[in-house]
XYZ file of C-alpha atoms in Angstrom:
690
model
C 22.704 -70.057 -28.467
C 24.233 -66.638 -29.063
C 25.606 -66.533 -32.564
C 26.903 -63.010 -32.388
C 30.586 -63.109 -33.230
C 32.302 -59.976 -32.014
C 35.818 -61.230 -32.682
C 37.632 -60.556 -35.926
C 36.718 -63.200 -38.505
C 39.489 -65.201 -40.147
C 37.257 -67.219 -42.486
C 35.288 -66.125 -45.510
C 31.605 -66.931 -45.657
C 30.830 -70.314 -47.258
C 34.483 -71.371 -47.271
C 33.822 -74.356 -44.890
C 37.461 -75.258 -44.094
C 36.926 -78.725 -42.576
C 39.818 -81.096 -41.845
C 39.838 -84.891 -41.766
C 40.520 -86.561 -38.408
C 44.035 -87.982 -38.189
C 44.541 -91.556 -39.395
C 45.550 -92.987 -36.041
C 42.544 -91.678 -34.119
C 40.826 -94.212 -31.888
C 37.112 -95.005 -32.436
C 36.255 -93.850 -28.883
C 37.951 -90.481 -29.370
C 36.255 -90.071 -32.724
C 32.819 -90.850 -31.233
C 33.415 -88.352 -28.420
C 34.371 -85.634 -30.884
C 31.350 -86.450 -33.065
C 29.036 -86.130 -30.058
C 30.412 -82.668 -29.240
C 30.205 -81.557 -32.861
C 26.644 -82.881 -33.211
C 25.577 -81.078 -30.042
C 27.021 -77.834 -31.381
C 24.997 -78.297 -34.560
C 21.824 -79.085 -32.637
C 22.254 -75.893 -30.612
C 21.225 -74.034 -33.770
C 17.682 -75.450 -33.674
C 16.318 -72.319 -31.954
C 18.423 -69.889 -33.988
C 16.861 -67.368 -36.374
C 17.719 -67.937 -40.021
C 16.821 -65.095 -42.384
C 17.176 -67.439 -45.363
C 17.526 -71.218 -45.912
C 15.123 -71.889 -43.025
C 13.795 -75.204 -44.314
C 17.193 -76.549 -45.372
C 18.810 -75.555 -42.084
C 16.042 -77.178 -40.029
C 16.247 -80.396 -42.048
C 20.019 -80.621 -41.645
C 19.720 -80.028 -37.893
C 16.931 -82.631 -37.606
C 19.015 -85.302 -39.292
C 22.055 -84.548 -37.138
C 19.913 -84.644 -33.973
C 18.806 -88.206 -34.794
C 22.379 -89.269 -35.488
C 23.310 -87.702 -32.141
C 20.992 -90.177 -30.385
C 22.857 -93.000 -32.111
C 26.259 -91.600 -31.075
C 25.166 -91.037 -27.472
C 23.949 -94.611 -27.159
C 27.302 -95.912 -28.439
C 29.025 -93.751 -25.869
C 26.729 -94.799 -22.995
C 27.073 -98.552 -23.665
C 30.874 -98.301 -23.442
C 31.095 -101.381 -25.650
C 34.157 -101.879 -27.874
C 33.859 -99.948 -31.117
C 35.135 -101.862 -34.152
C 38.132 -100.331 -35.980
C 36.216 -100.905 -39.229
C 33.938 -97.977 -38.348
C 36.723 -95.384 -38.279
C 36.710 -94.569 -42.008
C 32.964 -93.910 -42.260
C 32.867 -92.082 -38.907
C 35.795 -89.922 -40.033
C 33.923 -88.976 -43.206
C 30.854 -88.231 -41.093
C 32.977 -86.015 -38.827
C 34.360 -84.183 -41.861
C 30.843 -83.579 -43.203
C 29.514 -82.469 -39.815
C 32.293 -79.870 -39.616
C 31.129 -78.431 -42.924
C 27.493 -78.444 -41.799
C 28.520 -76.621 -38.639
C 30.397 -73.973 -40.636
C 27.446 -73.599 -43.007
C 24.983 -73.114 -40.142
C 27.336 -70.587 -38.580
C 27.258 -68.625 -41.829
C 23.489 -68.843 -42.198
C 23.044 -67.545 -38.646
C 25.837 -64.961 -38.871
C 24.708 -61.468 -37.939
C 25.429 -59.121 -40.814
C 25.524 -61.831 -43.501
C 21.827 -61.832 -44.428
C 22.056 -59.926 -47.703
C 25.150 -61.811 -48.829
C 23.532 -65.172 -48.075
C 20.358 -64.129 -49.905
C 22.341 -63.044 -52.963
C 24.075 -66.448 -52.892
C 20.983 -68.426 -51.860
C 21.077 -70.824 -54.812
C 24.689 -71.733 -54.034
C 23.885 -72.106 -50.322
C 21.012 -74.489 -51.099
C 23.335 -76.591 -53.243
C 25.820 -76.758 -50.353
C 23.113 -78.071 -48.027
C 22.120 -80.639 -50.649
C 25.707 -81.809 -51.151
C 26.389 -82.104 -47.426
C 23.195 -84.019 -46.631
C 24.008 -86.452 -49.447
C 27.497 -86.821 -47.953
C 25.877 -87.746 -44.621
C 23.864 -90.434 -46.430
C 27.009 -91.826 -48.057
C 28.834 -92.001 -44.706
C 25.896 -93.815 -43.112
C 25.593 -96.200 -46.059
C 29.151 -97.471 -45.605
C 28.954 -97.517 -41.817
C 28.902 -101.203 -40.648
C 25.872 -100.822 -38.370
C 25.686 -104.577 -37.772
C 29.069 -104.414 -36.031
C 28.004 -101.661 -33.614
C 26.114 -102.531 -30.450
C 23.008 -100.311 -30.289
C 19.304 -100.883 -29.758
C 17.135 -101.937 -32.675
C 15.063 -98.759 -32.413
C 18.107 -96.507 -32.755
C 19.468 -98.646 -35.588
C 16.174 -98.228 -37.459
C 16.312 -94.450 -36.917
C 19.808 -94.258 -38.395
C 18.755 -96.333 -41.402
C 15.727 -94.071 -41.836
C 17.917 -90.947 -41.711
C 20.252 -92.436 -44.306
C 17.304 -93.153 -46.582
C 15.845 -89.648 -46.110
C 19.237 -88.029 -46.648
C 19.643 -89.842 -49.965
C 16.270 -88.555 -51.165
C 16.336 -85.094 -49.539
C 15.843 -82.425 -52.207
C 17.180 -79.487 -50.157
C 15.849 -77.176 -52.850
C 16.248 -73.465 -53.318
C 13.234 -72.198 -51.377
C 10.768 -70.308 -53.549
C 10.620 -67.223 -51.315
C 14.402 -67.035 -51.104
C 14.647 -67.456 -54.850
C 12.215 -64.607 -55.500
C 13.921 -62.255 -53.039
C 17.340 -63.145 -54.445
C 16.168 -62.333 -57.968
C 14.917 -58.941 -56.742
C 18.324 -58.199 -55.194
C 20.142 -59.038 -58.428
C 17.616 -57.012 -60.413
C 18.352 -53.944 -58.271
C 22.087 -54.514 -58.698
C 21.610 -54.575 -62.477
C 19.662 -51.306 -62.269
C 22.505 -49.731 -60.320
C 25.027 -51.012 -62.855
C 23.093 -49.180 -65.563
C 22.960 -45.995 -63.483
C 19.260 -46.323 -62.621
C 18.356 -45.245 -59.107
C 16.420 -48.056 -57.370
C 12.855 -47.729 -56.175
C 12.704 -47.081 -52.440
C 9.764 -49.448 -51.940
C 11.646 -52.274 -53.663
C 14.517 -51.769 -51.254
C 12.140 -51.768 -48.297
C 10.713 -55.099 -49.429
C 14.190 -56.645 -49.361
C 14.894 -55.207 -45.909
C 11.556 -56.514 -44.622
C 12.184 -59.968 -46.073
C 15.568 -60.143 -44.318
C 14.016 -58.633 -41.165
C 16.536 -55.804 -41.167
C 14.463 -53.305 -39.239
C 16.870 -50.685 -37.893
C 19.801 -48.503 -38.919
C 21.996 -50.507 -36.581
C 21.092 -53.824 -38.237
C 21.709 -52.319 -41.668
C 25.063 -50.956 -40.540
C 25.979 -54.416 -39.232
C 25.447 -55.783 -42.744
C 27.747 -53.095 -44.156
C 30.471 -53.830 -41.623
C 30.218 -57.522 -42.422
C 30.543 -56.911 -46.161
C 33.576 -54.695 -45.576
C 35.155 -57.478 -43.501
C 34.376 -60.000 -46.221
C 36.036 -57.813 -48.850
C 39.104 -57.457 -46.628
C 39.247 -61.225 -46.196
C 38.882 -61.702 -49.930
C 41.867 -59.438 -50.476
C 43.937 -61.539 -48.090
C 42.986 -64.692 -50.069
C 43.342 -63.294 -53.560
C 43.490 -66.665 -55.269
C 40.049 -67.698 -54.022
C 36.819 -66.875 -55.898
C 37.947 -63.528 -57.287
C 34.756 -63.377 -59.338
C 32.818 -62.413 -56.199
C 34.604 -59.110 -55.800
C 32.142 -57.175 -58.015
C 29.222 -58.857 -56.215
C 30.556 -57.942 -52.775
C 31.248 -54.398 -53.944
C 27.761 -54.106 -55.428
C 26.108 -55.429 -52.272
C 28.121 -52.963 -50.193
C 26.853 -50.098 -52.340
C 23.321 -51.535 -52.201
C 23.302 -51.694 -48.408
C 25.021 -48.322 -47.944
C 22.304 -46.745 -50.065
C 19.653 -48.459 -47.948
C 21.217 -47.225 -44.718
C 21.157 -43.627 -45.913
C 17.795 -43.580 -47.702
C 15.568 -45.992 -45.779
C 16.609 -45.745 -42.132
C 16.027 -42.245 -40.831
C 17.036 -42.766 -37.198
C 20.602 -43.528 -36.195
C 19.973 -45.835 -33.237
C 23.559 -46.358 -32.091
C 25.925 -44.436 -29.891
C 27.690 -41.809 -31.988
C 31.111 -43.150 -31.282
C 33.629 -44.111 -33.921
C 36.907 -45.699 -32.973
C 39.501 -43.329 -31.549
C 42.042 -44.270 -34.195
C 40.146 -42.223 -36.771
C 42.272 -39.169 -35.900
C 45.593 -40.975 -35.642
C 48.229 -38.668 -37.076
C 51.987 -38.418 -37.437
C 54.448 -35.622 -38.229
C 55.785 -37.869 -40.976
C 52.493 -37.417 -42.864
C 52.860 -33.673 -43.386
C 53.815 -34.036 -47.035
C 50.771 -34.518 -49.226
C 50.235 -38.230 -49.774
C 50.031 -39.443 -53.352
C 49.224 -43.178 -53.397
C 51.075 -43.554 -56.701
C 54.310 -42.722 -54.867
C 53.850 -45.936 -52.898
C 54.173 -48.135 -55.986
C 57.442 -49.931 -56.677
C 58.890 -48.710 -60.027
C 59.656 -52.335 -60.912
C 56.500 -54.246 -59.930
C 54.120 -51.242 -60.045
C 52.532 -52.639 -56.874
C 52.301 -51.019 -53.457
C 55.545 -51.471 -51.543
C 55.450 -53.349 -48.253
C 59.187 -53.227 -47.534
C 60.624 -50.148 -49.305
C 64.419 -49.955 -49.549
C 66.704 -47.319 -51.062
C 69.642 -48.106 -53.353
C 72.854 -46.121 -53.813
C 71.297 -43.826 -56.447
C 68.672 -42.668 -53.948
C 65.778 -44.451 -55.688
C 63.379 -46.577 -53.632
C 62.020 -50.015 -54.561
C 60.202 -52.841 -52.856
C 62.822 -55.164 -51.364
C 61.542 -58.307 -53.097
C 61.534 -56.628 -56.528
C 64.972 -55.036 -56.350
C 66.511 -58.248 -54.962
C 65.187 -60.135 -57.994
C 66.622 -57.409 -60.234
C 70.067 -57.682 -58.638
C 69.959 -61.471 -58.547
C 69.436 -61.453 -62.311
C 72.883 -59.857 -62.654
C 71.780 -56.248 -63.229
C 74.206 -53.609 -61.917
C 72.322 -50.418 -62.810
C 69.439 -48.592 -61.146
C 66.197 -49.722 -62.862
C 64.697 -46.229 -62.815
C 67.660 -43.967 -63.628
C 69.979 -46.342 -65.471
C 72.928 -45.178 -63.328
C 75.518 -47.704 -62.207
C 75.005 -48.864 -58.641
C 78.103 -48.145 -56.559
C 77.106 -50.984 -54.216
C 74.259 -53.422 -53.692
C 73.375 -52.260 -50.176
C 69.609 -51.981 -49.603
C 68.836 -49.352 -46.950
C 65.360 -49.671 -45.364
C 63.237 -46.573 -46.036
C 61.404 -46.582 -42.720
C 59.843 -43.159 -43.159
C 58.175 -44.229 -46.404
C 57.133 -47.520 -44.828
C 55.417 -45.670 -41.976
C 53.693 -43.386 -44.477
C 52.413 -46.408 -46.393
C 51.215 -48.067 -43.196
C 49.467 -44.867 -42.084
C 47.853 -44.464 -45.501
C 46.620 -48.048 -45.336
C 45.246 -47.555 -41.816
C 43.396 -44.426 -42.949
C 41.888 -46.106 -45.981
C 41.026 -49.592 -44.803
C 43.754 -51.274 -46.815
C 45.266 -54.539 -45.631
C 48.960 -55.206 -46.152
C 48.940 -58.598 -44.439
C 49.567 -60.350 -47.755
C 51.911 -58.889 -50.329
C 49.867 -60.343 -53.183
C 46.871 -58.149 -52.332
C 48.565 -54.810 -52.121
C 47.935 -53.669 -55.683
C 44.276 -54.708 -55.733
C 43.678 -53.307 -52.244
C 44.896 -49.904 -53.368
C 42.855 -50.060 -56.556
C 39.691 -51.012 -54.678
C 40.151 -48.005 -52.390
C 40.575 -45.509 -55.209
C 38.155 -47.102 -57.674
C 35.062 -49.173 -56.827
C 35.127 -52.816 -57.879
C 31.748 -52.566 -59.602
C 29.599 -50.090 -61.485
C 26.766 -50.868 -59.073
C 28.841 -49.653 -56.139
C 29.964 -46.533 -57.993
C 26.433 -45.511 -58.962
C 25.038 -46.338 -55.516
C 27.667 -44.072 -53.959
C 26.871 -41.278 -56.394
C 23.136 -41.557 -55.721
C 23.498 -41.560 -51.959
C 26.000 -38.666 -52.128
C 23.384 -36.543 -53.861
C 20.821 -37.675 -51.295
C 23.122 -36.611 -48.441
C 23.825 -33.267 -50.111
C 20.063 -32.628 -50.300
C 19.633 -33.627 -46.656
C 22.348 -31.164 -45.624
C 20.829 -28.368 -47.695
C 17.108 -28.829 -47.097
C 16.658 -31.298 -44.245
C 15.573 -30.780 -40.674
C 18.191 -30.356 -37.958
C 17.870 -34.061 -37.182
C 18.321 -35.019 -40.834
C 21.354 -32.745 -41.172
C 22.963 -34.350 -38.143
C 22.313 -37.819 -39.577
C 23.731 -36.756 -42.937
C 26.918 -35.516 -41.254
C 27.259 -38.811 -39.404
C 26.706 -40.814 -42.594
C 29.410 -38.805 -44.372
C 31.692 -39.390 -41.396
C 31.216 -43.145 -41.861
C 31.332 -43.264 -45.654
C 34.484 -41.151 -45.904
C 36.272 -43.102 -43.192
C 38.144 -45.586 -45.347
C 37.373 -45.106 -49.006
C 38.955 -42.611 -51.402
C 36.229 -42.991 -54.009
C 33.549 -42.203 -51.429
C 35.424 -39.065 -50.402
C 35.710 -37.956 -54.019
C 31.964 -38.416 -54.614
C 30.985 -36.567 -51.436
C 33.272 -33.647 -52.244
C 32.078 -33.514 -55.837
C 28.401 -33.092 -54.904
C 29.204 -30.164 -52.632
C 28.856 -31.482 -49.083
C 31.700 -29.364 -47.666
C 29.929 -25.940 -47.544
C 26.857 -27.185 -45.604
C 29.087 -29.200 -43.278
C 30.997 -26.010 -42.500
C 27.668 -24.309 -41.745
C 26.862 -27.028 -39.193
C 29.947 -26.021 -37.200
C 28.426 -22.668 -36.329
C 25.896 -24.016 -33.804
C 26.483 -22.913 -30.201
C 23.598 -24.907 -28.722
C 24.842 -27.567 -26.288
C 22.084 -29.850 -27.602
C 23.786 -29.816 -30.991
C 27.067 -31.188 -29.619
C 26.800 -34.480 -31.520
C 25.947 -32.613 -34.737
C 29.063 -30.489 -34.350
C 31.213 -33.551 -33.642
C 29.847 -35.346 -36.693
C 30.308 -32.329 -38.955
C 33.921 -31.640 -37.955
C 34.753 -35.361 -38.160
C 33.209 -35.559 -41.639
C 35.219 -32.523 -42.727
C 38.389 -34.058 -41.343
C 37.778 -37.226 -43.382
C 37.085 -35.242 -46.550
C 40.225 -33.154 -45.944
C 42.248 -36.352 -46.344
C 41.326 -36.440 -50.018
C 43.727 -34.706 -52.375
C 41.092 -32.132 -53.381
C 39.574 -31.772 -49.893
C 41.828 -29.009 -48.482
C 41.251 -26.780 -51.512
C 37.476 -27.089 -51.213
C 37.612 -26.274 -47.510
C 39.887 -23.271 -47.982
C 37.932 -21.991 -51.000
C 34.832 -21.932 -48.787
C 36.690 -19.922 -46.120
C 36.456 -22.992 -43.952
C 39.439 -22.155 -41.759
C 37.427 -19.677 -39.694
C 34.672 -22.064 -38.487
C 37.209 -24.876 -37.994
C 39.322 -22.530 -35.874
C 36.225 -21.651 -33.864
C 35.722 -25.330 -33.072
C 39.395 -25.676 -32.143
C 39.092 -22.780 -29.688
C 35.682 -23.362 -28.166
C 34.067 -26.473 -29.594
C 31.146 -27.906 -27.660
C 33.217 -30.963 -26.726
C 36.869 -31.859 -26.312
C 36.441 -34.458 -29.064
C 35.320 -31.773 -31.512
C 38.343 -29.627 -30.599
C 40.839 -32.422 -31.130
C 39.277 -33.396 -34.472
C 39.480 -29.733 -35.504
C 43.219 -29.895 -34.786
C 43.469 -32.973 -36.993
C 41.579 -31.126 -39.741
C 44.031 -28.240 -39.573
C 46.831 -30.773 -39.891
C 45.376 -32.081 -43.170
C 44.832 -28.551 -44.465
C 48.453 -27.730 -43.619
C 49.603 -30.787 -45.570
C 49.169 -28.587 -48.649
C 52.236 -26.382 -48.818
C 50.500 -23.261 -50.105
C 48.053 -23.247 -47.183
C 50.682 -23.485 -44.418
C 51.548 -19.806 -44.761
C 47.885 -18.708 -44.772
C 46.998 -20.838 -41.751
C 50.167 -19.872 -39.852
C 49.547 -16.159 -40.385
C 46.220 -16.378 -38.584
C 47.114 -15.079 -35.102
C 44.711 -17.467 -33.354
C 45.655 -20.815 -34.881
C 48.940 -21.644 -33.142
C 47.902 -20.311 -29.694
C 44.747 -22.429 -29.905
C 46.781 -25.503 -30.814
C 49.177 -24.802 -27.942
C 46.203 -24.552 -25.596
C 45.051 -28.005 -26.749
C 48.555 -29.366 -26.138
C 48.218 -28.151 -22.557
C 44.618 -29.220 -21.950
C 43.761 -32.055 -24.313
C 43.643 -35.802 -23.983
C 46.572 -37.819 -25.310
C 44.846 -37.988 -28.701
C 44.080 -34.257 -28.611
C 47.641 -33.373 -27.640
C 49.031 -35.471 -30.464
C 46.692 -33.958 -33.045
C 47.676 -30.477 -31.897
C 51.397 -31.292 -31.943
C 51.384 -32.688 -35.482
C 49.272 -29.741 -36.667
C 51.873 -27.407 -35.157
C 54.577 -29.392 -36.916
C 52.777 -28.903 -40.217
C 52.918 -25.156 -39.671
C 56.445 -24.690 -38.277
C 58.072 -26.408 -41.242
C 57.500 -22.948 -42.774
C 60.263 -20.786 -41.192
C 58.138 -17.651 -40.867
C 55.651 -19.559 -38.693
C 58.294 -20.604 -36.199
C 58.514 -17.225 -34.480
C 54.747 -17.158 -33.974
C 54.855 -20.614 -32.477
C 57.651 -19.695 -30.074
C 55.813 -16.537 -29.012
C 52.692 -18.618 -28.405
C 54.586 -20.706 -25.845
C 54.861 -23.880 -27.870
C 58.278 -24.784 -26.472
C 57.119 -24.733 -22.850
C 54.026 -26.750 -23.782
C 56.077 -29.399 -25.595
C 58.683 -29.605 -22.857
C 55.831 -30.061 -20.406
C 54.604 -33.065 -22.403
C 58.126 -34.520 -22.540
C 58.368 -34.318 -18.778
C 54.957 -35.812 -18.027
C 53.848 -38.179 -20.800
C 54.739 -41.844 -21.057
C 53.177 -42.164 -24.521
C 56.053 -42.965 -26.849
C 54.344 -41.735 -30.024
C 53.282 -38.419 -28.465
C 56.797 -37.848 -27.107
C 58.299 -38.602 -30.537
C 56.024 -36.037 -32.203
C 56.974 -33.408 -29.606
C 60.651 -34.093 -30.261
C 60.027 -33.694 -34.002
C 58.618 -30.174 -33.491
C 61.450 -29.197 -31.136
C 63.973 -30.490 -33.687
C 62.558 -28.108 -36.297
C 62.456 -25.140 -33.899
C 66.005 -25.797 -32.675
C 67.375 -25.235 -36.176
C 67.201 -21.450 -35.712
C 68.763 -19.363 -32.953
C 65.492 -18.118 -31.484
C 64.050 -21.608 -31.200
C 67.274 -23.023 -29.803
C 67.403 -20.338 -27.106
C 63.764 -20.964 -26.187
C 64.513 -24.674 -25.757
C 67.639 -23.884 -23.702
C 65.739 -21.454 -21.455
C 63.007 -24.062 -20.938
C 65.646 -26.356 -19.366
C 64.888 -29.033 -21.941
C 68.488 -30.226 -22.341
C 68.379 -32.834 -19.515
C 65.073 -34.172 -20.869
C 66.431 -34.522 -24.388
C 69.643 -36.254 -23.310
C 67.600 -38.540 -21.083
C 65.324 -39.464 -23.977
C 68.311 -40.150 -26.175
C 68.939 -42.988 -23.750
C 65.377 -44.129 -23.000
C 63.554 -43.639 -26.323
C 62.666 -46.980 -27.870
C 62.046 -45.650 -31.372
C 64.931 -44.934 -33.732
C 63.043 -41.893 -35.012
C 62.815 -40.481 -31.492
C 66.556 -40.940 -30.975
C 67.216 -39.202 -34.290
C 65.133 -36.213 -33.198
C 67.086 -36.065 -29.930
C 70.402 -36.047 -31.798
C 69.101 -33.345 -34.118
C 68.022 -31.142 -31.191
C 71.351 -31.538 -29.394
C 73.331 -30.747 -32.536
C 71.234 -27.645 -33.267
C 71.625 -26.413 -29.687
C 75.404 -26.806 -29.963
C 75.425 -24.894 -33.260
C 73.067 -22.087 -32.248
C 74.010 -21.565 -28.601
C 77.609 -22.701 -28.497
C 80.071 -23.747 -25.851
C 77.626 -23.399 -22.986
C 75.614 -26.352 -24.297
C 78.701 -28.282 -25.377
C 80.177 -27.957 -21.918
C 77.086 -29.465 -20.347
C 77.085 -32.368 -22.789
C 80.826 -32.941 -22.378
C 80.391 -33.304 -18.622
C 77.651 -35.902 -19.038
C 79.524 -39.205 -19.290
C 76.449 -41.013 -20.643
C 76.212 -38.915 -23.813
C 79.235 -40.170 -25.761
C 78.344 -43.915 -25.513
C 74.801 -43.079 -26.617
C 76.119 -41.215 -29.652
C 78.426 -44.080 -30.625
C 75.456 -46.416 -30.309
C 73.459 -44.147 -32.600
C 76.249 -44.215 -35.196
C 76.058 -47.998 -35.428
C 72.375 -48.665 -34.767
C 70.489 -45.515 -35.748
C 69.068 -44.340 -39.045
C 71.479 -42.939 -41.628
C 70.434 -39.372 -40.728
C 70.793 -40.070 -37.019
C 74.232 -41.591 -37.542
C 75.370 -38.519 -39.489
C 74.203 -36.178 -36.744
C 75.739 -38.358 -34.059
C 79.115 -38.241 -35.838
C 78.955 -34.433 -35.948
C 78.138 -34.318 -32.256
C 80.964 -36.695 -31.385
C 83.408 -34.480 -33.284
C 82.100 -31.379 -31.517
C 82.506 -32.939 -28.084
C 85.944 -34.318 -28.911
C 87.130 -30.950 -30.305
C 85.777 -29.191 -27.242
C 87.525 -31.575 -24.852
C 90.826 -31.271 -26.731
C 90.568 -27.481 -26.957
C 89.717 -27.230 -23.287
C 92.651 -29.439 -22.326
C 95.047 -27.342 -24.381
C 93.609 -24.165 -22.923
C 94.142 -25.365 -19.332
C 97.731 -26.398 -20.116
C 98.808 -23.232 -21.838
C 96.584 -20.650 -20.195
C 94.438 -20.046 -17.163
C 91.484 -19.350 -19.454
C 90.268 -22.288 -21.545
C 89.891 -21.772 -25.262
C 86.311 -22.105 -26.460
C 85.777 -23.735 -29.842
C 83.961 -21.862 -32.551
C 80.796 -23.771 -33.345
C 78.809 -21.391 -35.472
C 81.126 -21.713 -38.467
C 79.376 -24.963 -39.414
């Protein structure tokens, strides 16, 4: 039986969420369900168990004998007394728990966690086997029609189950003590002995990097599940955190060969123009609850709070803003969708779950600070180890180190801080310089690691202080793979998120043209990374001219006319909206014949943000170009209804822009009508006075 579960787990290890059969269930239905459940349990008899081997085998053996009893009842088709339902229901309930427990013991990736909890697991087996004995003891066997031989077997199983010790196996106990001893060493800041770690890996039969990484992924999932069930067994959080650090250290130090395909999920470079401001996680806390906001809303004073918190504040009769003390002119709560998207993006980048509002504060804390001293010290030790590998290792070791950093920095702020602190950025930049096609994966790993580290608040400064823009730009222009080029664009985006670096990066004559080239040639992901990086640069006015000269408008208009990807189109509109604010950008957009595309997207765009960008572009074109644009819009009968719709259904900014546009079109129509009546030459309205 294949016990590999590739689907997302929704149950924590050792939680065993069994349910009692309903009261009105018929004996025949109950027997049928018990047979199926027993067969599922017996399918584990050939499964590998890294720990609890003896207890698992004994539980399966007892269930297999009971299965014979159940099958005979089913085959005889004799009436089953109603008096058996209670005991059979209890047996069904216990079998469910046994099945869950065997699933956990056989679960790929759970070996270290089960070993660390081996004493508790043994007690679970003992409790469940005793529960089987109790169910059999109260089962009225004399009322059930089965052969004498089978009856004797059931009685024997009941007797054995009552006496079964189901003890903590000596080997498991010794290995578990060694694991906890190493965790205590890490807590004290003592680096563990490599041979001691190897002994644990050998005992659990974790033989490869891939198997070790599977354990890490499982522990990360378990921590995420714990955070979505915050009221359950919170005391395990430090243990899970410590085991994660333990296994991460083992993966880096013990396993020298990365035996998996160097492919991390595509979402690792997911960007948005809304992220261009430097993200400070503290800004995501509600001023009232001090927890991360899941539904941020803005009150009349302009301050933002989590909806649940501010509603409680208002319901209590308060009429002032909690933060400023100003009187609230009204109690309207306006959704702050931009902030909400920023929070969601931050959570996606850092492995934070917002599925339950009660976890948000602890999730954020666990990302910034480790939940245990063992995890913190393990991360510090392995960071130094990786720094040494990058500085003094072979080419193969350097490539592995870059890949490890890429993984470790993927979703943990503390990990990023440690890796930056030990000086991994300069040697990672050196790895970008290779031009050998054989080193393609090394280059991809190095630029991806740098991109992850650039997400940290101190990352951009370290990169720029090391003159890192030059090698990153080289990868953007002529990286050994398209993936490396698009990750380089994402890295430039994060560097440009720091205001003082936007000018420096934008002044480099090769940056924007290289990004424009990626917009033209890249994959959807590459195009989007390039577009948001361009956005990060053109928010500085002096960079806008360079972007226009580099052909960015034609490239973006080309995407608008060919792409069906809503998010990519929205980002392109965001850049055009910025460029349209000045006369040169507006004229470039007009000359590129983008007006029909923008008005069309005002109608077809599904996102409110996209519609807002469209309104912004149209308004800027009217202001900067004048009556020529207004005349085109006035002739298009679809525009005015779309603008009225935006006034009522769009964001507050979109509604404001739509109202301006409506007034412009109405003034133009009135002026034109008066001009035709009183003169052969229509009077053009003055638009630039705005």
